[in-house]
Short mmCIF file of C-alpha atoms and ligand atoms in Angstrom, two decimals:
data_model
loop_
_atom_site.label_atom_id
_atom_site.label_comp_id
_atom_site.label_asym_id
_atom_site.label_seq_id
_atom_site.Cartn_x
_atom_site.Cartn_y
_atom_site.Cartn_z
CA MET A 29 -108.68 -70.18 19.38
CA ASN A 30 -105.32 -68.52 20.27
CA ARG A 31 -102.27 -70.87 20.32
CA SER A 32 -99.96 -68.62 22.18
CA ILE A 33 -100.56 -66.15 24.98
CA ALA A 34 -98.44 -63.80 27.04
CA ILE A 35 -99.30 -63.18 30.66
CA LEU A 36 -97.87 -59.90 31.93
CA GLY A 37 -98.03 -57.86 35.03
CA ALA A 38 -99.58 -54.51 34.26
CA GLN A 39 -98.66 -52.70 37.55
CA TRP A 40 -95.77 -53.10 39.98
CA GLY A 41 -95.72 -56.83 40.15
CA ASP A 42 -97.60 -59.31 42.41
CA GLU A 43 -100.79 -58.87 40.46
CA GLY A 44 -101.54 -62.66 40.63
CA LYS A 45 -99.60 -63.74 37.50
CA GLY A 46 -98.55 -67.06 38.83
CA LYS A 47 -102.14 -68.09 39.70
CA ILE A 48 -103.41 -67.18 36.16
CA VAL A 49 -100.48 -68.94 34.43
CA ASP A 50 -101.26 -72.05 36.36
CA LEU A 51 -104.93 -71.69 35.39
CA LEU A 52 -104.35 -71.27 31.80
CA THR A 53 -101.61 -73.82 31.33
CA LYS A 54 -104.07 -76.74 31.81
CA ASN A 55 -104.83 -76.19 28.17
CA CYS A 56 -101.25 -75.81 26.89
CA ASP A 57 -98.00 -77.65 26.20
CA ALA A 58 -95.27 -75.25 27.42
CA VAL A 59 -94.70 -72.27 29.65
CA VAL A 60 -91.75 -69.97 29.00
CA ARG A 61 -90.10 -67.48 31.42
CA PHE A 62 -88.21 -64.85 29.44
CA GLN A 63 -86.93 -62.21 31.93
CA GLY A 64 -86.16 -61.55 35.59
CA GLY A 65 -84.83 -64.15 37.94
CA HIS A 66 -85.48 -65.46 41.46
CA ASN A 67 -86.67 -61.94 42.39
CA ALA A 68 -90.06 -63.09 41.21
CA GLY A 69 -92.47 -64.85 43.65
CA HIS A 70 -95.43 -66.45 41.98
CA THR A 71 -98.03 -68.11 44.22
CA LEU A 72 -100.17 -71.04 43.21
CA VAL A 73 -102.97 -72.42 45.38
CA VAL A 74 -104.28 -75.79 44.46
CA ASP A 75 -106.53 -77.79 46.78
CA ASN A 76 -105.51 -75.50 49.63
CA GLU A 77 -101.83 -76.26 49.08
CA THR A 78 -99.63 -73.26 48.36
CA THR A 79 -96.62 -73.43 46.08
CA ILE A 80 -94.36 -70.40 45.54
CA LEU A 81 -92.21 -70.39 42.41
CA HIS A 82 -89.32 -68.00 41.82
CA LEU A 83 -87.55 -69.31 38.84
CA ILE A 84 -89.37 -72.34 37.52
CA PRO A 85 -92.31 -71.46 35.24
CA SER A 86 -95.84 -71.68 36.81
CA GLY A 87 -96.86 -74.59 34.65
CA ILE A 88 -94.93 -77.08 36.77
CA LEU A 89 -97.94 -78.39 38.63
CA HIS A 90 -99.54 -79.68 35.36
CA LYS A 91 -97.55 -82.90 34.83
CA ASP A 92 -97.31 -82.90 31.06
CA VAL A 93 -96.39 -79.23 30.52
CA LYS A 94 -92.81 -78.35 29.53
CA CYS A 95 -91.27 -75.51 31.64
CA ILE A 96 -88.79 -73.41 29.68
CA ILE A 97 -86.31 -70.84 31.00
CA GLY A 98 -85.35 -68.47 28.24
CA ASN A 99 -82.12 -66.63 27.61
CA GLY A 100 -83.57 -63.39 29.08
CA VAL A 101 -83.71 -64.85 32.54
CA VAL A 102 -80.72 -64.32 34.88
CA LEU A 103 -80.10 -67.78 36.46
CA SER A 104 -78.98 -68.55 39.98
CA LEU A 105 -78.06 -72.28 40.06
CA ASP A 106 -78.24 -72.13 43.87
CA ALA A 107 -81.81 -70.80 43.76
CA LEU A 108 -82.64 -73.35 41.06
CA SER A 109 -81.45 -76.26 43.20
CA GLU A 110 -83.41 -74.96 46.18
CA GLU A 111 -86.54 -74.70 44.24
CA ILE A 112 -86.13 -78.13 42.56
CA ASN A 113 -85.62 -79.75 46.00
CA ILE A 114 -88.84 -78.28 47.30
CA LEU A 115 -90.72 -79.49 44.33
CA LYS A 116 -89.23 -82.99 44.52
CA THR A 117 -90.20 -83.10 48.21
CA ASN A 118 -93.76 -82.43 47.08
CA LYS A 119 -93.49 -85.25 44.64
CA ILE A 120 -93.53 -82.99 41.55
CA ASN A 121 -91.45 -84.51 38.78
CA ILE A 122 -89.33 -82.07 36.77
CA GLU A 123 -87.18 -84.55 34.77
CA GLY A 124 -87.60 -84.05 31.03
CA ARG A 125 -89.87 -81.10 31.62
CA LEU A 126 -87.57 -78.42 32.89
CA LEU A 127 -85.60 -77.06 29.95
CA MET A 128 -83.29 -74.10 29.75
CA SER A 129 -81.19 -71.94 27.41
CA ASP A 130 -77.45 -72.07 27.56
CA ASN A 131 -77.39 -68.31 26.97
CA CYS A 132 -78.87 -67.57 30.41
CA PRO A 133 -76.54 -65.13 32.27
CA LEU A 134 -75.64 -66.60 35.59
CA ILE A 135 -76.28 -64.88 38.95
CA LEU A 136 -73.20 -65.68 41.03
CA PRO A 137 -72.72 -65.17 44.79
CA VAL A 138 -70.70 -62.07 43.89
CA HIS A 139 -73.71 -60.44 42.35
CA ILE A 140 -75.74 -60.96 45.47
CA ALA A 141 -72.94 -59.51 47.57
CA LEU A 142 -72.81 -56.48 45.21
CA ASP A 143 -76.57 -55.95 45.29
CA LYS A 144 -76.64 -56.03 49.10
CA ALA A 145 -73.54 -53.81 49.49
CA ARG A 146 -75.00 -51.21 47.20
CA GLU A 147 -78.36 -51.05 48.95
CA LEU A 148 -76.59 -50.76 52.31
CA LYS A 149 -74.54 -47.85 51.09
CA LYS A 150 -77.45 -46.07 49.55
CA GLY A 151 -79.19 -46.01 52.99
CA LYS A 152 -82.48 -44.16 52.85
CA ALA A 153 -82.15 -43.67 49.11
CA LYS A 154 -82.15 -47.40 48.47
CA ILE A 155 -84.15 -49.05 45.66
CA GLY A 156 -85.44 -51.72 47.99
CA THR A 157 -84.28 -54.55 45.72
CA THR A 158 -84.96 -58.24 46.58
CA GLY A 159 -81.22 -58.63 47.29
CA ARG A 160 -81.04 -61.48 44.72
CA GLY A 161 -78.20 -60.07 42.62
CA ILE A 162 -80.53 -59.24 39.67
CA GLY A 163 -79.11 -55.82 38.81
CA PRO A 164 -75.45 -56.69 38.94
CA ALA A 165 -75.99 -59.89 36.89
CA TYR A 166 -77.77 -57.93 34.11
CA GLU A 167 -75.04 -55.34 34.22
CA ASP A 168 -72.43 -58.02 33.59
CA LYS A 169 -74.55 -59.32 30.72
CA ILE A 170 -74.71 -55.96 29.08
CA SER A 171 -71.06 -55.16 29.70
CA ARG A 172 -70.18 -58.46 28.06
CA ARG A 173 -68.14 -59.74 30.95
CA GLY A 174 -70.91 -62.02 32.23
CA ILE A 175 -70.70 -65.85 32.51
CA ARG A 176 -73.51 -67.73 30.84
CA LEU A 177 -74.82 -71.14 31.62
CA GLY A 178 -73.24 -72.67 28.48
CA ASP A 179 -69.81 -71.18 29.47
CA ILE A 180 -69.52 -73.83 32.17
CA SER A 181 -69.09 -76.58 29.58
CA ASN A 182 -65.73 -75.19 28.58
CA SER A 183 -63.60 -75.71 31.65
CA GLU A 184 -60.52 -74.23 29.79
CA THR A 185 -61.97 -70.83 29.23
CA LEU A 186 -64.25 -70.89 32.33
CA LEU A 187 -61.53 -70.26 34.89
CA GLU A 188 -60.14 -67.40 32.90
CA LYS A 189 -63.62 -65.83 32.59
CA ILE A 190 -64.24 -66.14 36.39
CA GLU A 191 -60.88 -64.69 37.14
CA GLU A 192 -61.52 -61.63 34.89
CA LEU A 193 -64.96 -61.10 36.42
CA LEU A 194 -63.74 -61.43 40.00
CA ASP A 195 -60.75 -59.29 39.39
CA TYR A 196 -63.11 -56.46 38.49
CA HIS A 197 -65.74 -57.00 41.22
CA ASN A 198 -63.39 -57.89 44.11
CA TYR A 199 -61.61 -54.59 43.65
CA ILE A 200 -64.86 -52.75 44.18
CA LEU A 201 -66.00 -54.96 47.00
CA LYS A 202 -62.74 -54.58 48.89
CA ASN A 203 -61.83 -51.01 48.31
CA TYR A 204 -65.17 -49.29 47.79
CA TYR A 205 -67.68 -51.30 49.87
CA LYS A 206 -65.04 -52.60 52.39
CA SER A 207 -66.59 -56.02 52.25
CA ASP A 208 -65.50 -59.61 51.62
CA THR A 209 -64.17 -60.77 48.27
CA PHE A 210 -64.62 -64.07 46.37
CA ASP A 211 -62.31 -66.77 45.26
CA ALA A 212 -62.06 -67.78 41.63
CA LEU A 213 -61.11 -71.45 42.16
CA GLN A 214 -63.87 -72.05 44.65
CA MET A 215 -66.45 -70.51 42.14
CA PHE A 216 -64.96 -72.66 39.34
CA ASP A 217 -65.37 -75.83 41.39
CA GLN A 218 -68.93 -74.99 42.48
CA LEU A 219 -70.09 -74.18 38.96
CA ASN A 220 -68.60 -77.37 37.57
CA ASN A 221 -70.36 -79.44 40.22
CA GLN A 222 -73.72 -77.75 39.60
CA TYR A 223 -73.39 -78.07 35.81
CA ASN A 224 -73.35 -81.80 36.03
CA SER A 225 -76.84 -81.69 37.52
CA TYR A 226 -78.20 -79.37 34.91
CA LYS A 227 -76.38 -79.95 31.61
CA ASP A 228 -79.05 -82.37 30.30
CA TYR A 229 -81.71 -79.64 30.73
CA ILE A 230 -80.12 -77.43 28.18
CA ILE A 231 -81.84 -76.89 24.79
CA ASP A 232 -81.74 -74.49 21.98
CA VAL A 233 -84.83 -72.53 23.14
CA PRO A 234 -85.71 -70.61 19.90
CA ASN A 235 -85.58 -73.77 17.88
CA TYR A 236 -87.50 -75.77 20.49
CA ILE A 237 -90.26 -73.13 20.67
CA GLU A 238 -90.58 -73.01 16.89
CA SER A 239 -90.77 -76.77 16.69
CA LEU A 240 -93.66 -76.72 19.23
CA PHE A 241 -95.51 -74.16 17.09
CA SER A 242 -94.95 -76.26 13.92
CA GLN A 243 -96.56 -79.21 15.70
CA ASN A 244 -99.56 -77.02 16.54
CA LYS A 245 -98.73 -76.91 20.27
CA ARG A 246 -99.86 -74.17 22.62
CA ILE A 247 -97.51 -71.94 24.57
CA VAL A 248 -97.92 -69.53 27.45
CA PHE A 249 -95.22 -66.75 28.03
CA GLU A 250 -94.99 -65.95 31.74
CA GLY A 251 -93.94 -62.46 32.73
CA ALA A 252 -92.27 -61.59 35.98
CA GLN A 253 -92.53 -58.24 37.86
CA GLY A 254 -94.81 -55.68 36.14
CA THR A 255 -94.79 -52.78 33.55
CA LEU A 256 -94.05 -50.07 36.09
CA LEU A 257 -90.93 -51.97 37.12
CA ASP A 258 -89.58 -52.16 33.55
CA ILE A 259 -86.02 -50.94 33.16
CA ASP A 260 -87.03 -48.59 30.33
CA HIS A 261 -90.69 -47.75 30.81
CA GLY A 262 -90.98 -48.07 34.63
CA THR A 263 -90.51 -45.57 37.47
CA TYR A 264 -86.74 -45.36 36.90
CA PRO A 265 -84.57 -45.62 38.94
CA PHE A 266 -86.98 -47.50 41.17
CA VAL A 267 -87.32 -50.41 38.79
CA THR A 268 -85.92 -53.89 38.16
CA SER A 269 -83.21 -54.48 35.57
CA SER A 270 -85.05 -56.25 32.80
CA ASN A 271 -87.78 -55.46 30.28
CA THR A 272 -90.94 -56.69 31.92
CA THR A 273 -93.02 -55.36 29.04
CA VAL A 274 -94.09 -57.26 25.90
CA GLY A 275 -90.80 -56.70 23.95
CA GLY A 276 -88.97 -58.62 26.65
CA ILE A 277 -90.72 -61.81 25.38
CA PHE A 278 -89.04 -61.72 21.99
CA THR A 279 -85.56 -60.79 23.06
CA GLY A 280 -85.77 -63.07 26.18
CA SER A 281 -86.89 -66.24 24.44
CA GLY A 282 -86.11 -65.88 20.75
CA VAL A 283 -89.70 -66.34 19.72
CA SER A 284 -90.88 -64.30 16.72
CA PRO A 285 -93.47 -61.52 17.27
CA LYS A 286 -95.65 -63.07 14.59
CA ARG A 287 -96.08 -66.19 16.91
CA LEU A 288 -97.78 -64.29 19.69
CA ASP A 289 -101.57 -64.34 19.35
CA TYR A 290 -102.89 -62.72 22.60
CA THR A 291 -101.49 -60.68 25.39
CA LEU A 292 -103.18 -60.82 28.81
CA ALA A 293 -102.73 -57.96 31.34
CA ILE A 294 -102.88 -59.10 34.89
CA VAL A 295 -104.40 -56.10 36.85
CA LYS A 296 -104.93 -56.19 40.54
CA ALA A 297 -108.29 -54.53 41.45
CA TYR A 298 -106.30 -52.07 43.55
CA THR A 299 -102.52 -51.25 43.58
CA THR A 300 -99.53 -52.54 45.49
CA ARG A 301 -95.83 -51.93 45.38
CA VAL A 302 -92.84 -53.42 47.22
CA GLY A 303 -89.67 -51.44 47.69
CA SER A 304 -89.09 -47.64 47.14
CA GLY A 305 -90.32 -45.21 44.54
CA PRO A 306 -93.32 -43.11 43.58
CA PHE A 307 -96.82 -44.48 44.03
CA MET A 308 -99.48 -41.88 43.35
CA THR A 309 -102.45 -43.59 44.88
CA GLU A 310 -100.78 -44.98 47.99
CA LEU A 311 -102.86 -45.05 51.13
CA PHE A 312 -101.57 -44.53 54.62
CA ASP A 313 -105.00 -44.81 56.34
CA ILE A 314 -107.42 -47.45 57.51
CA ASN A 315 -108.22 -48.32 53.92
CA GLY A 316 -104.60 -49.10 53.14
CA LYS A 317 -104.50 -51.37 56.15
CA LEU A 318 -107.68 -53.08 55.08
CA LEU A 319 -106.32 -53.72 51.64
CA SER A 320 -103.08 -55.02 53.20
CA ASP A 321 -104.82 -57.31 55.63
CA ARG A 322 -107.50 -58.68 53.33
CA GLY A 323 -105.10 -59.09 50.45
CA HIS A 324 -102.32 -60.64 52.65
CA GLU A 325 -100.06 -58.20 50.96
CA TYR A 326 -96.70 -59.54 51.98
CA GLY A 327 -94.01 -60.28 49.43
CA ALA A 328 -93.84 -63.92 48.23
CA THR A 329 -90.03 -63.54 47.86
CA THR A 330 -88.84 -61.37 50.70
CA GLY A 331 -91.86 -61.37 53.04
CA ARG A 332 -91.79 -57.54 53.05
CA GLN A 333 -95.10 -55.70 53.61
CA ARG A 334 -96.37 -54.39 50.28
CA ARG A 335 -97.48 -50.73 50.10
CA CYS A 336 -101.23 -50.54 49.13
CA GLY A 337 -103.38 -47.97 47.39
CA TRP A 338 -106.36 -47.52 44.99
CA LEU A 339 -106.43 -48.56 41.45
CA ASP A 340 -104.63 -46.13 39.13
CA LEU A 341 -106.14 -45.94 35.73
CA VAL A 342 -103.66 -43.34 34.50
CA ALA A 343 -100.73 -45.75 35.11
CA LEU A 344 -102.75 -48.55 33.59
CA LYS A 345 -103.41 -46.50 30.38
CA ARG A 346 -99.61 -46.21 29.99
CA SER A 347 -99.28 -49.90 30.48
CA ILE A 348 -101.81 -50.48 27.73
CA ILE A 349 -100.00 -48.16 25.29
CA ILE A 350 -96.74 -50.01 25.78
CA ASN A 351 -98.00 -53.59 25.79
CA GLY A 352 -101.05 -53.45 23.51
CA TYR A 353 -103.07 -55.91 25.65
CA SER A 354 -105.70 -58.13 23.99
CA GLY A 355 -107.55 -58.61 27.30
CA ILE A 356 -107.39 -58.07 31.02
CA CYS A 357 -107.65 -60.44 33.97
CA LEU A 358 -108.80 -58.35 37.00
CA THR A 359 -107.47 -60.07 40.17
CA LYS A 360 -108.17 -59.98 43.84
CA LEU A 361 -111.64 -58.35 43.34
CA ASP A 362 -112.81 -60.24 46.44
CA VAL A 363 -110.27 -58.24 48.57
CA LEU A 364 -112.69 -55.24 48.08
CA ASP A 365 -115.71 -57.08 49.54
CA GLU A 366 -115.82 -55.26 52.79
CA PHE A 367 -115.28 -51.65 51.69
CA GLU A 368 -118.04 -49.10 52.21
CA THR A 369 -116.51 -46.91 49.43
CA ILE A 370 -113.88 -47.80 46.76
CA LYS A 371 -112.01 -45.26 44.77
CA ILE A 372 -110.29 -45.24 41.34
CA CYS A 373 -107.74 -42.70 40.14
CA ILE A 374 -108.85 -41.33 36.81
CA GLU A 375 -106.37 -38.45 36.28
CA TYR A 376 -103.55 -36.57 37.91
CA LYS A 377 -103.97 -32.87 38.64
CA ASN A 378 -100.98 -30.86 40.06
CA ASN A 379 -99.27 -34.11 40.74
CA LYS A 380 -102.17 -35.45 42.76
CA PRO A 381 -104.57 -38.20 42.03
CA ILE A 382 -108.22 -37.30 41.21
CA TYR A 383 -110.64 -40.12 42.18
CA LYS A 384 -113.97 -41.31 41.21
CA GLU A 385 -115.88 -42.95 44.05
CA TYR A 386 -117.88 -46.13 43.97
CA LYS A 387 -120.26 -47.71 46.43
CA GLY A 388 -118.86 -50.95 47.77
CA TRP A 389 -120.91 -54.15 47.40
CA LYS A 390 -120.38 -55.43 51.02
CA GLU A 391 -120.91 -59.04 50.09
CA ASN A 392 -118.68 -62.10 49.84
CA ILE A 393 -118.02 -62.74 46.12
CA SER A 394 -115.37 -65.44 46.55
CA LYS A 395 -117.64 -68.22 45.44
CA VAL A 396 -119.24 -66.57 42.46
CA LYS A 397 -118.70 -68.41 39.17
CA LYS A 398 -120.73 -66.34 36.66
CA TYR A 399 -120.47 -62.65 35.79
CA ASP A 400 -124.16 -62.04 36.11
CA ASP A 401 -124.09 -63.39 39.69
CA LEU A 402 -121.83 -60.67 40.86
CA PRO A 403 -123.39 -57.86 42.95
CA GLU A 404 -124.55 -54.95 40.85
CA ASN A 405 -122.04 -52.50 42.46
CA ALA A 406 -119.17 -54.90 41.64
CA ARG A 407 -120.33 -55.14 37.98
CA LYS A 408 -120.47 -51.31 37.93
CA TYR A 409 -116.84 -51.11 39.22
CA ILE A 410 -115.65 -53.61 36.57
CA GLU A 411 -117.57 -52.11 33.69
CA ASP A 412 -116.28 -48.62 34.38
CA ILE A 413 -112.72 -49.87 34.47
CA GLN A 414 -113.28 -51.61 31.21
CA LYS A 415 -114.90 -48.61 29.56
CA TYR A 416 -112.08 -46.29 30.71
CA LEU A 417 -109.32 -48.65 29.68
CA ASP A 418 -111.04 -49.75 26.46
CA VAL A 419 -109.64 -53.32 26.82
CA PRO A 420 -112.02 -56.27 27.43
CA ILE A 421 -111.84 -57.78 30.97
CA ASP A 422 -111.86 -61.37 29.96
CA ILE A 423 -111.22 -63.04 33.41
CA ILE A 424 -112.07 -61.98 36.96
CA SER A 425 -110.22 -63.64 39.76
CA ASN A 426 -112.10 -63.77 43.02
CA GLY A 427 -109.82 -65.79 45.32
CA PRO A 428 -106.37 -67.36 45.46
CA GLY A 429 -107.55 -70.81 44.62
CA ARG A 430 -107.12 -72.29 41.09
CA GLU A 431 -110.90 -72.57 40.67
CA GLN A 432 -111.88 -69.17 41.96
CA ASN A 433 -112.39 -67.39 38.58
CA ILE A 434 -115.08 -65.91 36.50
CA ILE A 435 -114.33 -66.52 32.86
CA VAL A 436 -116.04 -63.67 31.03
CA ARG A 437 -114.77 -64.53 27.56
CA LYS A 438 -112.86 -67.83 26.63
CA PHE A 439 -109.76 -67.05 24.65
CA PHE A 440 -107.34 -70.00 25.26
P1 LIG B 23 -97.47 -62.82 41.18
O1 LIG B 23 -96.05 -62.38 41.52
O2 LIG B 23 -97.99 -61.73 40.06
O3 LIG B 23 -97.57 -64.11 40.68
O4 LIG B 23 -98.36 -62.61 42.48
P2 LIG B 23 -97.94 -63.13 43.99
O5 LIG B 23 -98.14 -64.61 44.03
O6 LIG B 23 -96.67 -62.55 44.35
O7 LIG B 23 -99.05 -62.32 44.81
C1 LIG B 23 -100.43 -62.55 44.58
C2 LIG B 23 -101.04 -62.98 45.88
O8 LIG B 23 -102.41 -62.91 45.83
C3 LIG B 23 -100.78 -64.45 46.17
O9 LIG B 23 -100.79 -64.67 47.60
C4 LIG B 23 -101.95 -65.16 45.56
O10 LIG B 23 -102.25 -66.44 46.19
C5 LIG B 23 -103.08 -64.20 45.86
N1 LIG B 23 -104.15 -64.13 44.84
C6 LIG B 23 -104.09 -64.26 43.51
N2 LIG B 23 -105.25 -64.03 42.98
C7 LIG B 23 -106.15 -63.71 44.02
C8 LIG B 23 -107.53 -63.38 44.06
O11 LIG B 23 -108.18 -63.23 43.06
N3 LIG B 23 -108.05 -63.10 45.34
C9 LIG B 23 -107.28 -63.21 46.44
N4 LIG B 23 -107.79 -62.91 47.63
N5 LIG B 23 -105.96 -63.55 46.38
C10 LIG B 23 -105.42 -63.80 45.15
P1 LIG B 24 -93.24 -60.79 40.78
O1 LIG B 24 -92.77 -61.56 39.58
C1 LIG B 24 -92.88 -57.08 42.99
C2 LIG B 24 -89.13 -54.89 42.92
C3 LIG B 24 -88.33 -54.81 44.18
C4 LIG B 24 -87.62 -53.52 43.98
C5 LIG B 24 -87.33 -53.48 42.50
C6 LIG B 24 -85.89 -53.86 42.08
O2 LIG B 24 -93.47 -61.65 41.95
O3 LIG B 24 -94.29 -59.84 40.49
P2 LIG B 24 -84.70 -56.28 42.05
O4 LIG B 24 -84.45 -57.23 43.06
O5 LIG B 24 -85.54 -56.86 40.86
O6 LIG B 24 -83.47 -55.57 41.53
O7 LIG B 24 -85.63 -55.15 42.76
O8 LIG B 24 -88.19 -54.34 41.88
N1 LIG B 24 -89.49 -56.29 42.48
C7 LIG B 24 -90.71 -56.76 42.57
N2 LIG B 24 -91.80 -56.29 43.15
N3 LIG B 24 -93.01 -58.25 42.46
C8 LIG B 24 -91.87 -58.81 41.83
O9 LIG B 24 -91.86 -59.96 41.17
C9 LIG B 24 -90.58 -58.07 41.96
N4 LIG B 24 -89.41 -58.35 41.57
C10 LIG B 24 -88.70 -57.23 41.86
O10 LIG B 24 -89.11 -54.90 45.36
O11 LIG B 24 -88.57 -52.40 44.22
MG1 LIG B 25 -94.96 -61.94 43.27
#
């Protein structure tokens, strides 16, 4: 049996990664986030209770699982506090379980202000970011002027670093965006206060992960966003600012590639996208509305309505080339229950999608537990996708609840 698996979004995010991470972590010891930040919104539904996680790994509801935030994650301590408070209110213990890398670049209020000011200035041409400061924080990391979690421990150099950072950004905020600037001393005090709450959570993540493996423990790597939002391989410039693809795991956590046993693609049975950018199979008709209504396609982070369309196998083929998935989890199949006809895009011609049509099954599948109990038309839909993509569909998710799954092949 595999000891480590990666769970990655294969499309434009919101494929249902959180639900599947929660499902599979019942058999594991640790979950690691390795990229993104609180732009993510991962929804877990357990006993009809919904938990939305942005920054904390989706293993937190299993009480013995360690939740690790790797160096590739851009960390907002404000967002982290907010999330921890919600979990504490719900009586979920995080002490000794939440662990993080001191190399995490910090998202500071100035990054959020820059993100919002830029989007405003771009007007109609905006990316449609989540406004969480993700892009500006990653830019500071790459430009080597960023402040990392571990930097807070050295108060002598911290103030200098903040002053240098703000000197640069305040100039742009004031003169280019004509907006408010930030005060270095205030930021210094705030970071020092926050650090006291979190300094005990800091660990050497690569060493810790390696020690788990050497004790035969099992680890899940939890992706955020999706392949088509990858900074290098996505629909640039309408992307996020991190590597959401498989390579991000290694750089963003410090685990070695030889430790990864299995990579699971989370594929929604149709397609959604939040924010701007190309979307070949987008629907503007009644079918798009039905997908949106039945799938409750509203962002878990910003509440924005998600754009909806048919499944795009051409885009998925690309996702497979880049990530080399071992298997697929097909999610939200139940959302298609009421459709007369379902379409799948199998190629692009003259920049237009060419579809293959399928007869719908018109039956409620949300309680089905075994593959063979699915209606014939649903099986045909699944088997055609599997044949075209040439990757085994190992799990089918047929509802938001933790228990609403059909395990086709056990791998973890
Ligand atoms: P993530 O960002 O990939 O974790 O996905 P989100 O949580 O943003 O969005 C997925 C949404 O679909 C959430 O509201 C989930 O509760 C819900 N969901 C997940 N799997 C299924 C499923 O198989 N069927 C249905 N109907 N809803 C699902
Ligand atoms: P999860 O992990 C869907 C999108 C934004 C925008 C683009 C850039 O829940 O799947 P950013 O704030 O990252 O600079 O925005 O990326 N985006 C997501 N879309 N799911 C997400 O996360 C997303 N995180 C960012 O809508 O188009
Ligand atoms: Mg989401």
